[in-house]
Coordinates of C-alpha atoms in Angstrom, one line a residue:
Chain A
M1 CA 0.0 -0.1 0.0
R2 CA 1.3 3.3 -0.8
I3 CA -0.1 6.3 0.6
S4 CA -0.6 9.3 -1.4
L5 CA 1.2 12.7 -0.8
P6 CA -2.1 14.6 0.0
G7 CA -3.4 12.1 2.0
L8 CA -0.4 11.8 4.0
W9 CA -0.6 15.4 4.8
V10 CA -4.5 15.3 5.7
W11 CA -3.2 12.4 8.2
A12 CA -0.4 14.4 9.5
A13 CA -3.1 17.3 10.1
R14 CA -5.6 15.4 11.6
D15 CA -2.8 13.6 13.7
V16 CA -1.6 17.2 14.8
L17 CA -5.3 18.0 15.9
R18 CA -5.8 14.8 18.4
R19 CA -3.2 16.7 20.5
P20 CA -4.1 20.1 20.0
A21 CA -2.6 21.9 22.9
E22 CA 0.7 19.7 22.9
A23 CA 1.0 20.6 18.9
L24 CA -0.2 24.4 19.8
L25 CA 2.6 24.4 22.4
A26 CA 5.2 23.0 20.4
G27 CA 4.3 25.6 17.5
A28 CA 4.3 28.6 19.7
A29 CA 7.8 27.6 21.0
M30 CA 8.8 27.5 17.8
A31 CA 7.2 30.7 16.5
S32 CA 8.8 32.6 19.5
L33 CA 12.3 31.1 19.0
I34 CA 12.7 31.9 15.7
A35 CA 11.0 35.5 16.2
V36 CA 13.8 36.2 19.2
L37 CA 16.3 35.3 17.0
S38 CA 15.2 36.7 13.8
A39 CA 14.5 40.2 15.2
G40 CA 17.7 40.3 17.1
L41 CA 19.5 39.4 13.9
L42 CA 17.4 41.8 11.6
L43 CA 17.5 44.6 14.0
A44 CA 21.5 44.4 13.7
R45 CA 21.2 43.9 10.0
G46 CA 19.0 47.0 9.5
L47 CA 20.9 49.2 11.8
S48 CA 24.3 48.3 10.1
C49 CA 22.7 49.0 6.6
S50 CA 21.0 51.9 7.2
A51 CA 24.4 53.4 8.7
E52 CA 26.1 52.5 5.8
T53 CA 23.8 53.9 3.5
V54 CA 23.6 57.0 5.3
L55 CA 27.3 57.6 5.3
E56 CA 28.5 56.0 2.0
D57 CA 28.2 59.5 0.2
A58 CA 29.3 61.6 3.2
P59 CA 32.0 64.3 3.0
S60 CA 35.4 63.0 3.1
L61 CA 36.3 65.3 5.9
V62 CA 34.4 67.3 8.6
I63 CA 36.2 70.5 9.8
R64 CA 35.4 72.0 13.1
R65 CA 36.9 74.6 14.9
L66 CA 38.3 74.5 17.9
S67 CA 38.3 77.1 20.8
P68 CA 39.2 77.0 24.5
G69 CA 35.7 76.6 25.3
G70 CA 35.0 73.9 22.9
W71 CA 34.0 74.3 19.3
A72 CA 33.4 77.5 17.4
P73 CA 31.8 78.8 14.6
V74 CA 34.0 78.8 11.1
P75 CA 34.3 81.9 8.9
T76 CA 33.3 81.0 5.5
R77 CA 35.9 83.2 3.8
A78 CA 38.1 80.4 4.8
L79 CA 36.3 78.2 2.4
E80 CA 38.4 79.6 -0.2
Q81 CA 41.7 78.4 1.7
L82 CA 40.3 75.3 1.8
R83 CA 39.7 75.0 -1.8
G84 CA 43.0 76.0 -2.6
V85 CA 44.6 72.7 -1.0
T86 CA 45.7 70.3 -3.2
G87 CA 43.5 67.3 -3.4
V88 CA 40.1 69.3 -2.3
T89 CA 37.5 68.5 -5.0
R90 CA 34.8 70.4 -3.0
A91 CA 34.3 72.2 -0.1
S92 CA 31.0 73.8 1.5
A93 CA 30.2 75.5 4.6
R94 CA 27.3 74.1 6.7
I95 CA 25.0 75.9 9.3
W96 CA 23.5 73.4 11.7
G97 CA 23.1 72.8 15.5
V98 CA 21.1 71.8 18.5
V99 CA 18.2 74.0 19.7
R100 CA 15.3 73.3 22.0
W101 CA 11.9 72.3 21.1
Q102 CA 9.1 71.5 23.8
E103 CA 11.9 70.6 26.3
A104 CA 13.7 68.5 24.2
S105 CA 16.8 69.0 21.6
V106 CA 16.1 68.9 18.2
T107 CA 18.7 69.2 15.6
I108 CA 18.3 72.1 13.1
L109 CA 20.0 72.4 9.6
A110 CA 20.2 75.2 6.9
L111 CA 18.8 74.2 3.8
T112 CA 18.9 77.1 1.9
P113 CA 21.3 77.5 -1.0
D114 CA 24.0 80.5 -1.5
D115 CA 22.2 83.3 0.0
A116 CA 23.0 86.5 -2.1
G117 CA 25.1 89.1 -0.1
T118 CA 28.2 89.4 1.4
G119 CA 29.5 86.5 3.4
D120 CA 27.0 84.1 2.5
E121 CA 28.0 83.6 -0.8
Q122 CA 30.2 80.8 -0.4
L123 CA 27.7 78.7 1.7
T124 CA 25.8 75.9 0.5
A125 CA 23.6 73.4 2.0
P126 CA 24.7 70.2 2.3
G127 CA 24.6 68.6 -1.4
P128 CA 24.1 65.1 -2.5
G129 CA 26.1 62.8 -0.7
E130 CA 27.1 65.3 2.0
A131 CA 27.1 65.0 5.6
I132 CA 27.6 66.8 8.7
T133 CA 28.9 65.6 11.8
G134 CA 28.3 66.5 15.1
P135 CA 30.5 67.8 17.8
G136 CA 33.3 65.7 19.7
S137 CA 35.5 63.4 18.3
G138 CA 33.8 60.9 16.3
E139 CA 30.7 61.4 17.7
A140 CA 28.2 62.3 15.0
I141 CA 28.0 61.6 11.6
T142 CA 26.1 62.6 8.7
A143 CA 23.9 63.7 6.0
P144 CA 23.2 62.0 2.6
G145 CA 20.5 63.3 0.7
P146 CA 19.6 61.1 -2.6
G147 CA 21.7 59.2 -0.3
E148 CA 22.1 61.7 2.0
A149 CA 22.1 62.1 5.7
I150 CA 23.2 63.7 9.0
T151 CA 23.6 61.9 12.4
G152 CA 23.2 63.4 15.7
P153 CA 26.2 63.9 18.5
G154 CA 27.2 61.0 20.2
S155 CA 24.7 58.4 20.3
G156 CA 25.0 57.5 16.9
E157 CA 21.4 58.7 16.7
A158 CA 20.3 59.1 13.4
I159 CA 19.2 62.8 12.0
T160 CA 18.6 63.7 8.4
A161 CA 19.0 64.2 5.1
P162 CA 19.1 67.5 3.1
G163 CA 19.5 67.0 -0.4
P164 CA 21.3 69.2 -3.7
V165 CA 21.5 73.0 -2.9
G166 CA 17.9 74.4 -2.5
A167 CA 15.8 70.9 -2.5
I168 CA 16.3 67.4 -1.1
T169 CA 15.2 64.0 -2.4
G170 CA 13.8 61.5 -0.7
P171 CA 16.0 58.2 -0.8
G172 CA 14.6 56.0 -3.3
S173 CA 11.4 58.0 -3.9
G174 CA 12.8 60.6 -6.4
E175 CA 10.6 63.0 -4.8
A176 CA 12.0 66.7 -4.4
I177 CA 11.6 68.9 -1.4
T178 CA 12.4 72.4 -2.2
A179 CA 14.2 74.2 0.4
P180 CA 12.0 76.2 3.0
G181 CA 11.6 79.8 3.0
P182 CA 12.2 82.1 6.0
G183 CA 9.6 81.3 9.0
E184 CA 9.3 77.8 7.2
A185 CA 10.5 74.4 8.2
I186 CA 10.6 71.2 7.0
T187 CA 10.4 68.4 9.8
G188 CA 11.4 65.0 10.1
P189 CA 8.7 62.1 10.8
A190 CA 9.9 61.6 14.5
F191 CA 8.3 64.9 15.4
A192 CA 4.6 63.8 14.4
L193 CA 3.8 67.2 13.1
S194 CA 1.5 68.0 10.3
P195 CA 1.6 70.9 7.6
G196 CA 0.2 74.4 8.6
Q197 CA 1.4 73.8 12.5
T198 CA 3.4 76.3 13.9
I199 CA 6.5 75.3 16.2
S200 CA 8.4 77.4 18.4
L201 CA 12.4 76.7 18.5
H202 CA 14.6 77.9 21.5
G203 CA 18.0 78.5 21.0
A204 CA 20.1 82.0 20.8
C205 CA 16.5 83.3 20.4
E206 CA 13.0 82.1 20.0
R207 CA 11.7 81.7 16.7
S208 CA 8.3 80.4 15.5
V209 CA 8.3 78.6 12.1
R210 CA 5.5 77.1 10.2
V211 CA 5.6 73.5 9.1
K212 CA 5.9 73.5 5.5
K213 CA 6.0 69.8 5.1
V214 CA 6.8 66.9 6.9
L215 CA 9.1 64.2 5.2
P216 CA 8.0 61.0 4.7
A217 CA 8.7 57.9 6.9
S218 CA 10.4 56.5 4.1
W219 CA 13.3 58.7 4.8
G220 CA 14.3 56.6 7.8
L221 CA 17.2 57.0 9.4
V222 CA 18.2 59.4 6.9
A223 CA 15.6 62.5 7.8
H224 CA 14.5 61.3 11.2
D225 CA 14.3 63.7 13.7
L226 CA 15.9 66.8 11.9
I227 CA 14.2 70.2 11.4
L228 CA 15.2 72.1 7.9
L229 CA 14.9 75.6 8.0
N230 CA 15.8 78.6 5.6
S231 CA 19.5 79.7 6.5
S232 CA 18.1 83.3 7.9
D233 CA 16.2 81.3 10.6
A234 CA 19.1 78.9 11.4
R235 CA 21.7 81.7 11.8
A236 CA 19.2 83.5 14.2
L237 CA 18.8 80.5 16.1
L238 CA 22.0 79.3 16.4
G239 CA 23.6 82.8 17.0
L240 CA 25.6 82.7 14.2
E241 CA 27.2 86.0 12.3
R242 CA 26.2 86.5 8.8
D243 CA 29.8 84.9 7.8
A244 CA 30.1 82.1 9.9
A245 CA 28.8 78.4 9.6
S246 CA 28.9 75.5 12.0
D247 CA 32.0 73.5 10.2
F248 CA 33.3 72.8 6.6
A249 CA 32.6 69.7 4.6
V250 CA 35.4 68.8 2.5
W251 CA 35.8 66.3 -0.4
V252 CA 38.3 64.3 -2.0
F253 CA 38.8 62.0 -5.0
H254 CA 40.7 59.1 -3.5
D255 CA 39.7 57.8 0.1
T256 CA 43.8 57.6 0.7
E257 CA 43.7 61.2 0.7
M258 CA 41.3 61.7 3.7
D259 CA 44.5 61.1 5.9
A260 CA 47.1 62.3 4.0
I261 CA 45.8 65.7 3.2
R262 CA 45.2 66.7 6.8
P263 CA 48.4 68.2 7.8
D264 CA 47.8 70.6 4.5
L265 CA 44.0 71.6 5.6
E266 CA 45.4 72.3 9.1
A267 CA 48.0 74.4 7.6
A268 CA 45.8 76.3 5.2
L269 CA 43.1 77.3 8.1
P270 CA 44.3 80.3 10.4
F271 CA 42.8 78.6 13.5
P272 CA 42.9 75.2 15.5
V273 CA 40.7 72.7 13.7
Q274 CA 39.3 69.2 14.4
I275 CA 39.4 67.0 11.3
T276 CA 37.2 63.7 11.3
S277 CA 37.2 61.7 8.4
R278 CA 34.3 59.4 7.2
R279 CA 36.2 56.5 7.6
E280 CA 36.2 57.6 11.6
S281 CA 32.7 58.5 11.6
L282 CA 31.8 54.8 10.2
G283 CA 33.9 53.1 12.7
A284 CA 32.4 55.2 15.6
M285 CA 29.1 54.4 14.5
M286 CA 29.9 50.4 13.7
A287 CA 31.5 50.3 17.1
Q288 CA 28.4 51.7 18.9
L289 CA 26.2 49.4 16.7
E290 CA 28.8 46.5 17.6
K291 CA 28.3 47.2 21.3
A292 CA 24.5 47.7 21.2
S293 CA 24.2 44.0 18.8
G294 CA 26.7 42.5 21.6
L295 CA 23.7 43.0 24.3
L296 CA 21.4 41.3 21.4
T297 CA 23.5 38.1 22.1
T298 CA 22.5 38.1 25.6
L299 CA 19.0 37.0 24.3
L300 CA 20.5 34.3 22.2
I301 CA 21.6 32.0 25.1
P302 CA 18.3 31.6 26.6
A303 CA 17.0 31.1 22.9
L304 CA 19.1 28.8 22.1
L305 CA 18.7 26.8 25.5
A306 CA 15.1 26.8 24.5
L307 CA 16.1 25.1 21.4
V308 CA 17.8 22.4 23.1
L309 CA 14.9 21.7 25.2
L310 CA 12.1 21.8 22.4
T311 CA 14.3 19.2 20.4
T312 CA 14.8 16.9 23.0
A313 CA 11.0 17.3 24.0
M314 CA 10.3 16.3 20.3
A315 CA 13.0 13.3 20.4
R316 CA 11.2 12.1 23.5
I317 CA 7.6 12.2 21.8
Q318 CA 8.7 10.4 19.0
L319 CA 10.7 7.8 21.0
G320 CA 7.3 7.1 22.7
S321 CA 5.2 7.0 19.7
R322 CA 6.9 3.3 18.3
R323 CA 3.3 1.4 19.2
D324 CA 1.5 3.8 16.7
I325 CA 4.3 2.9 14.1
G326 CA 4.2 -0.8 15.0
L327 CA 0.1 -0.3 14.3
L328 CA 0.4 1.5 11.1
K329 CA 2.8 -0.7 9.6
A330 CA 0.5 -3.7 10.9
L331 CA -1.9 -2.2 8.6
G332 CA 0.3 -2.2 5.5
W333 CA 2.2 1.1 5.8
R334 CA 5.8 0.8 4.7
S335 CA 8.9 2.8 6.3
G336 CA 8.9 5.4 3.8
D337 CA 5.0 6.2 4.2
I338 CA 6.0 6.5 8.1
L339 CA 8.7 8.6 7.3
R340 CA 6.7 10.9 4.8
L341 CA 3.9 10.9 7.5
H342 CA 5.9 12.3 10.6
L343 CA 8.1 14.6 8.3
S344 CA 4.4 16.0 7.3
R345 CA 3.3 16.2 10.6
A346 CA 6.4 18.1 11.7
L347 CA 6.0 20.3 8.9
V348 CA 2.3 21.0 9.8
I349 CA 3.5 22.4 13.0
G350 CA 6.6 23.6 11.9
L351 CA 5.8 25.6 8.6
P352 CA 3.1 28.1 10.5
A353 CA 5.4 28.8 13.4
L354 CA 8.1 29.5 11.0
A355 CA 5.9 32.0 8.9
V356 CA 4.4 33.6 12.2
G357 CA 8.0 33.9 13.9
W358 CA 9.5 35.7 10.6
C359 CA 6.6 37.9 10.6
L360 CA 6.5 38.8 14.3
A361 CA 10.6 39.3 13.7
Y362 CA 9.7 41.4 10.7
G363 CA 7.1 43.5 12.3
A364 CA 8.9 44.0 15.4
V365 CA 12.0 45.4 13.7
F366 CA 10.5 47.2 10.5
L367 CA 6.9 48.2 11.1
S368 CA 6.6 48.8 15.1
G369 CA 8.7 51.9 14.6
L370 CA 11.5 50.1 16.6
N371 CA 10.7 52.1 19.6
W372 CA 11.6 49.6 22.4
A373 CA 14.7 48.2 20.6
G374 CA 15.7 52.1 20.0
A375 CA 15.2 53.0 23.6
L376 CA 16.6 50.0 24.7
L377 CA 20.0 49.6 23.2
F378 CA 20.5 53.4 21.8
G379 CA 18.5 55.5 24.2
W380 CA 16.5 57.1 21.3
S381 CA 13.4 58.9 22.5
G382 CA 10.4 59.2 20.4
A383 CA 9.2 57.5 17.5
A384 CA 12.4 55.7 16.0
P385 CA 13.4 56.0 12.6
Q386 CA 12.6 53.7 9.7
L387 CA 15.6 51.2 8.8
T388 CA 16.8 50.6 5.5
L389 CA 15.9 46.9 4.1
D390 CA 18.4 45.0 2.4
P391 CA 16.0 42.1 0.7
T392 CA 19.4 40.2 0.1
G393 CA 20.2 40.2 3.7
V394 CA 16.9 40.1 5.4
L395 CA 16.2 36.9 3.4
R396 CA 19.7 35.4 4.2
I397 CA 18.6 36.2 8.0
L398 CA 15.5 34.5 7.7
L399 CA 16.6 31.3 5.9
E400 CA 19.2 31.0 8.4
V401 CA 17.1 31.2 11.1
G402 CA 14.6 29.1 10.1
A403 CA 17.2 26.3 9.6
L404 CA 18.9 26.8 12.8
V405 CA 15.6 26.1 14.5
L406 CA 13.8 23.8 12.0
A407 CA 16.4 21.8 11.1
P408 CA 17.3 20.4 14.7
C409 CA 13.6 19.9 15.5
L410 CA 13.2 18.2 12.2
A411 CA 15.9 15.9 13.0
A412 CA 14.7 15.2 16.5
I413 CA 11.4 13.6 15.0
L414 CA 13.0 11.8 12.1
L415 CA 15.5 10.1 13.4
P416 CA 13.8 8.4 15.8
T417 CA 11.2 8.2 13.7
L418 CA 13.6 6.1 10.8
R419 CA 15.0 4.1 13.8
S420 CA 11.3 3.1 14.5
A421 CA 10.3 2.5 11.2
T422 CA 12.5 -0.3 9.9
V423 CA 11.6 -2.7 12.7
D424 CA 9.0 -5.5 12.3
A425 CA 5.4 -4.6 13.1
E426 CA 4.8 -8.1 14.4
E427 CA 7.4 -7.7 17.2
W428 CA 6.0 -4.6 17.8
L429 CA 2.6 -5.6 18.2
R430 CA 3.8 -8.4 20.5
G431 CA 5.5 -5.9 22.9
E432 CA 9.1 -7.2 22.1
E433 CA 10.6 -4.1 21.1
S434 CA 9.1 -2.0 24.0
Chain B
M1 CA 10.9 -11.7 9.7
R2 CA 12.5 -8.4 9.8
K3 CA 15.1 -9.2 7.0
A4 CA 12.2 -10.8 4.9
E5 CA 10.0 -7.5 5.1
G6 CA 13.4 -5.4 5.6
S7 CA 15.2 -6.4 2.8
P8 CA 13.0 -5.0 -0.3
E9 CA 12.3 -1.8 1.5
M10 CA 16.4 -1.7 2.1
A11 CA 16.9 -2.4 -1.6
R12 CA 14.6 0.4 -2.9
W13 CA 16.2 2.9 -0.3
V14 CA 19.3 2.0 -2.1
R15 CA 18.1 2.5 -5.4
V16 CA 17.3 5.7 -4.6
L17 CA 20.3 6.7 -3.2
Q18 CA 22.0 5.4 -6.4
Q19 CA 19.7 7.8 -8.3
L20 CA 20.6 10.4 -6.0
F21 CA 24.0 10.1 -6.7
G22 CA 23.7 9.7 -10.3
A23 CA 21.7 13.0 -10.9
T24 CA 24.3 14.3 -8.5
L25 CA 27.7 13.5 -10.5
L26 CA 25.6 14.5 -13.7
I27 CA 24.9 17.8 -12.4
F28 CA 28.2 18.3 -11.3
L29 CA 30.0 17.1 -14.6
V30 CA 27.6 19.7 -16.6
L31 CA 28.3 22.4 -14.1
T32 CA 32.3 21.5 -14.6
I33 CA 31.9 21.8 -18.7
S34 CA 30.3 24.8 -18.4
C35 CA 32.8 26.5 -16.3
A36 CA 35.3 25.4 -18.2
K37 CA 33.8 26.7 -21.2
G38 CA 33.1 29.9 -19.5
N39 CA 36.6 30.4 -18.3
N40 CA 38.1 29.4 -21.9
A41 CA 36.1 32.1 -23.2
T42 CA 37.5 34.5 -21.0
T43 CA 40.8 33.7 -21.6
H44 CA 40.9 33.0 -25.4
S45 CA 37.9 34.8 -27.0
G46 CA 39.9 38.0 -27.5
P47 CA 39.7 41.2 -25.9
A48 CA 36.4 42.8 -25.5
L49 CA 36.1 46.5 -26.3
A50 CA 34.2 48.6 -23.9
L51 CA 30.5 49.0 -24.6
K52 CA 30.5 52.7 -24.6
S53 CA 33.9 54.5 -25.9
L54 CA 35.2 57.3 -24.8
D55 CA 32.8 60.7 -25.3
A56 CA 33.9 63.6 -27.3
T57 CA 35.2 65.0 -24.2
G58 CA 37.8 62.1 -23.5
Q59 CA 35.3 60.7 -20.4
M60 CA 35.1 57.1 -20.0
Q61 CA 31.4 55.9 -19.8
I62 CA 31.8 52.7 -17.8
S63 CA 29.1 49.8 -18.3
E64 CA 28.8 47.0 -15.9
Q65 CA 29.5 44.5 -18.6
D66 CA 33.2 46.4 -19.1
R67 CA 36.1 44.2 -18.2
C68 CA 39.5 44.9 -18.4
P69 CA 40.9 43.3 -20.9
V70 CA 44.5 42.5 -19.4
C71 CA 43.4 41.0 -16.1
G72 CA 39.5 40.5 -16.5
M73 CA 38.6 42.4 -13.7
Q74 CA 35.1 44.3 -13.6
I75 CA 35.8 48.1 -14.3
S76 CA 33.0 49.6 -12.7
Q77 CA 34.4 48.0 -9.4
H78 CA 38.0 50.2 -9.8
V79 CA 36.4 53.4 -11.3
K80 CA 38.8 55.4 -9.3
F81 CA 41.8 54.2 -11.3
A82 CA 40.1 52.9 -14.4
S83 CA 41.9 54.2 -17.5
A84 CA 41.3 53.7 -21.0
I85 CA 42.8 53.5 -24.6
Q86 CA 41.0 54.9 -27.6
L87 CA 41.7 53.2 -31.0
D88 CA 41.7 54.9 -34.5
D89 CA 38.5 53.9 -34.9
D90 CA 36.9 55.6 -31.9
S91 CA 36.5 52.1 -30.0
S92 CA 37.9 52.1 -26.7
F93 CA 39.6 49.4 -24.2
Y94 CA 38.5 50.1 -20.8
F95 CA 41.2 49.0 -17.9
C96 CA 40.8 48.3 -14.3
G97 CA 43.7 50.5 -13.4
T98 CA 46.9 52.4 -15.1
G99 CA 49.1 49.3 -14.6
C100 CA 47.0 47.3 -16.9
M101 CA 46.5 50.0 -19.3
M102 CA 50.2 50.9 -19.5
K103 CA 51.4 47.0 -20.2
A104 CA 48.4 47.2 -23.1
W105 CA 49.9 50.2 -24.3
L106 CA 53.8 48.8 -24.5
H107 CA 52.3 45.6 -26.1
P108 CA 48.9 46.0 -27.7
E109 CA 49.4 43.0 -30.0
I110 CA 49.6 40.6 -26.6
F111 CA 46.7 42.1 -24.5
L112 CA 44.7 43.7 -27.3
D113 CA 45.0 41.9 -30.6
R114 CA 45.8 45.0 -32.2
D115 CA 49.2 46.7 -33.4
K116 CA 50.6 49.8 -32.1
Q117 CA 49.6 51.9 -34.8
S118 CA 45.9 51.4 -34.3
L119 CA 46.2 53.0 -30.5
R120 CA 45.0 56.7 -30.7
R121 CA 45.3 57.8 -27.2
A122 CA 45.4 56.8 -23.6
V123 CA 43.7 58.5 -21.1
A124 CA 43.6 58.2 -17.0
P125 CA 41.9 59.9 -14.0
E126 CA 44.4 62.7 -12.6
Y127 CA 44.8 61.5 -8.8
F128 CA 43.9 64.6 -6.9
G129 CA 40.6 65.6 -8.6
G130 CA 39.6 62.3 -10.6
N131 CA 39.5 64.5 -14.3
Y132 CA 40.6 62.3 -17.0
I133 CA 43.6 63.6 -18.5
D134 CA 46.2 62.3 -21.5
A135 CA 48.4 59.6 -20.3
L136 CA 51.1 60.8 -22.7
S137 CA 50.9 64.5 -20.9
A138 CA 50.8 63.1 -17.2
L139 CA 53.4 62.8 -15.0
W140 CA 53.8 59.5 -13.7
V141 CA 54.8 58.1 -10.3
A142 CA 55.9 54.7 -9.1
G143 CA 56.6 53.4 -6.0
S144 CA 54.4 55.5 -3.6
D145 CA 52.2 54.3 -0.9
V146 CA 49.2 54.5 -3.1
V147 CA 47.5 50.9 -3.7
G148 CA 45.6 50.6 -7.0
P149 CA 43.2 47.4 -8.2
M150 CA 46.3 45.4 -8.8
G151 CA 48.5 46.5 -6.0
P152 CA 50.8 49.3 -5.7
A153 CA 49.7 51.9 -8.2
L154 CA 51.2 54.0 -10.7
V155 CA 49.9 57.1 -10.0
P156 CA 49.0 60.2 -12.9
L157 CA 49.6 63.6 -12.1
Q158 CA 48.7 66.5 -13.8
D159 CA 51.9 68.9 -13.0
E160 CA 54.7 69.6 -11.3
A161 CA 53.3 71.3 -8.6
D162 CA 50.9 68.1 -8.0
L163 CA 54.2 65.8 -7.9
E164 CA 55.7 67.9 -5.3
T165 CA 52.4 67.7 -3.0
F166 CA 52.3 64.1 -3.9
K167 CA 55.5 62.9 -3.0
V168 CA 55.4 65.2 0.2
R169 CA 52.1 62.8 1.3
H170 CA 53.1 59.9 -0.6
G171 CA 56.5 59.2 -1.5
G172 CA 57.4 58.1 -4.7
K173 CA 60.5 56.3 -5.9
I174 CA 60.4 56.6 -10.0
T175 CA 58.8 59.8 -11.9
F176 CA 58.2 59.0 -15.6
R177 CA 56.3 60.0 -18.6
L178 CA 54.6 57.6 -20.7
S179 CA 56.6 58.1 -23.8
E180 CA 59.6 57.2 -21.9
L181 CA 58.2 53.9 -21.0
D182 CA 59.5 50.6 -22.8
D183 CA 60.0 47.0 -21.2
M184 CA 63.3 48.1 -19.5
K185 CA 61.8 50.9 -17.7
W186 CA 58.7 48.9 -16.9
K187 CA 60.9 46.1 -15.1
E188 CA 62.4 48.8 -13.7
I189 CA 59.3 50.2 -12.2
T190 CA 57.5 46.6 -11.1
G191 CA 60.7 44.1 -11.3
K192 CA 58.1 42.3 -13.9
N193 CA 58.1 41.6 -17.5
A194 CA 55.7 43.8 -19.2
T195 CA 54.3 40.9 -21.2
M196 CA 53.3 39.0 -18.5
R197 CA 49.6 38.8 -17.9
P198 CA 48.3 39.0 -14.0
G199 CA 49.3 35.7 -12.1
E200 CA 51.9 34.3 -14.5
K201 CA 55.3 33.7 -13.2
M202 CA 58.5 34.9 -14.6
M203 CA 60.3 32.4 -16.4
D204 CA 63.9 33.8 -16.1

């Protein structure tokens, strides 16, 4: 007698339903394991992927002026001296900083293109592939546009994205956003504001600006919690003079120049500076991510222990079903049929558990806003940024975790079954082998 | 009793395993033959021209399909060192780096399957700015700490001022122009024969 495959699946499903509580528990345990393992790995992957995207087109070097009290504004006229250094392919001055809004610190960035008038002629908003670093060594990272971004100081907290001078384009979307005029603001999705609302920002002075547009969530890490302003508003809030900017962004053609050009840049400027390269920024951000990811691995230890327990329990159950196998053989089932039946039974529980586990992990990392992980691991406040999704990486993680959990479980079911299924039915029924 | 029931079953499993083994072997053979054919195509079917030639301003128009005719590397992976040789018929060969371009320039009959008279010009990205410049007018530096796709790079510079800056930042043992390059000079610069393909060992 050979049992058809659909017949086997129906039999397997009915067999599972004979002990629904047991099947539900096994399925829930597998789904939880898969969800916990996948979520941890997906989070680490998503963050590192987003960080790389944010930084890949960032300026080669960011130059900040040092003063005895910390960092100081840079005079925009010094741009000409930077542009005269051999190897500098592009240099721009940027206006950005931190102000208060509703008792919280927010990062503002001037997006206005070259303002007419003295002092501002050389000032440009960060362009495509530009970035802004925050104060302190390697603390903050940067700004891509159509692939631009800016990260906030210290935390690895992602901030925002300006685009080509005078306009910003969303990552992937190709949607161009024009620069805000005086009294206008473009806000990141973290603020939960809507166009038309007025916000009052406190810095060197108080200034109310009207929200012109809210950047879509798809801007994710690139434009999460940044407020884009007109340069006149940004200057007023940051207390910058008309011929001053927050820092300089410099581009070089070859990455090897990022280190080699530093002495010449320092010598070209008449004031002490701190120069941070893109490589250092990326390293600082990755170190922070790795530290946070290290915490995630502590979750894996109990999860792996649970996997061992689950596998052992399944193997035990399987060993206990020898009488059932003997009965089926007496009815004419072949060893192959029995093996397929148990495989089907395992998959009837395992596949839905796998799907549920994957969905839970994906939802937790990419749809929940990531608040739990951001607050726990990175100290983010408010809504978390949307992470970049790398389909290849995500698929690989999901398949790896699926295999990691399913393979031992299937082995725990199939190996005892294989051993039991090759014995003689009559002996089983007589109980000689039990 | 067990053997009587188990033997035909076992025999069936053995047959299944045999079939699986046979199928695996067949797939392996097919894949091996395909790979061997693919390698032959790369090595012996002659160098491929760039999909899009240099434009009117001498800029390279690199496509994903472009491969270095000397070493086979994908040009789009090494755009910062990518160089080109344009032929009299306006078509171009693109190279992963300046070293490969120079070898082809010295021995086009070996690496490009063309004679030297058919070469119109060579361009390379000037080191500091990335602008494509005529390789014959460039100042070349060897023996610096700059590394290209194939190892220590031959660096093209625009003028003497750039050369001075470059030497301060990266060193450099030998300075030359492309017009001065011959087999002897190549051997002095790289320690290898100019006719050797990457990976080949010297026979002397």
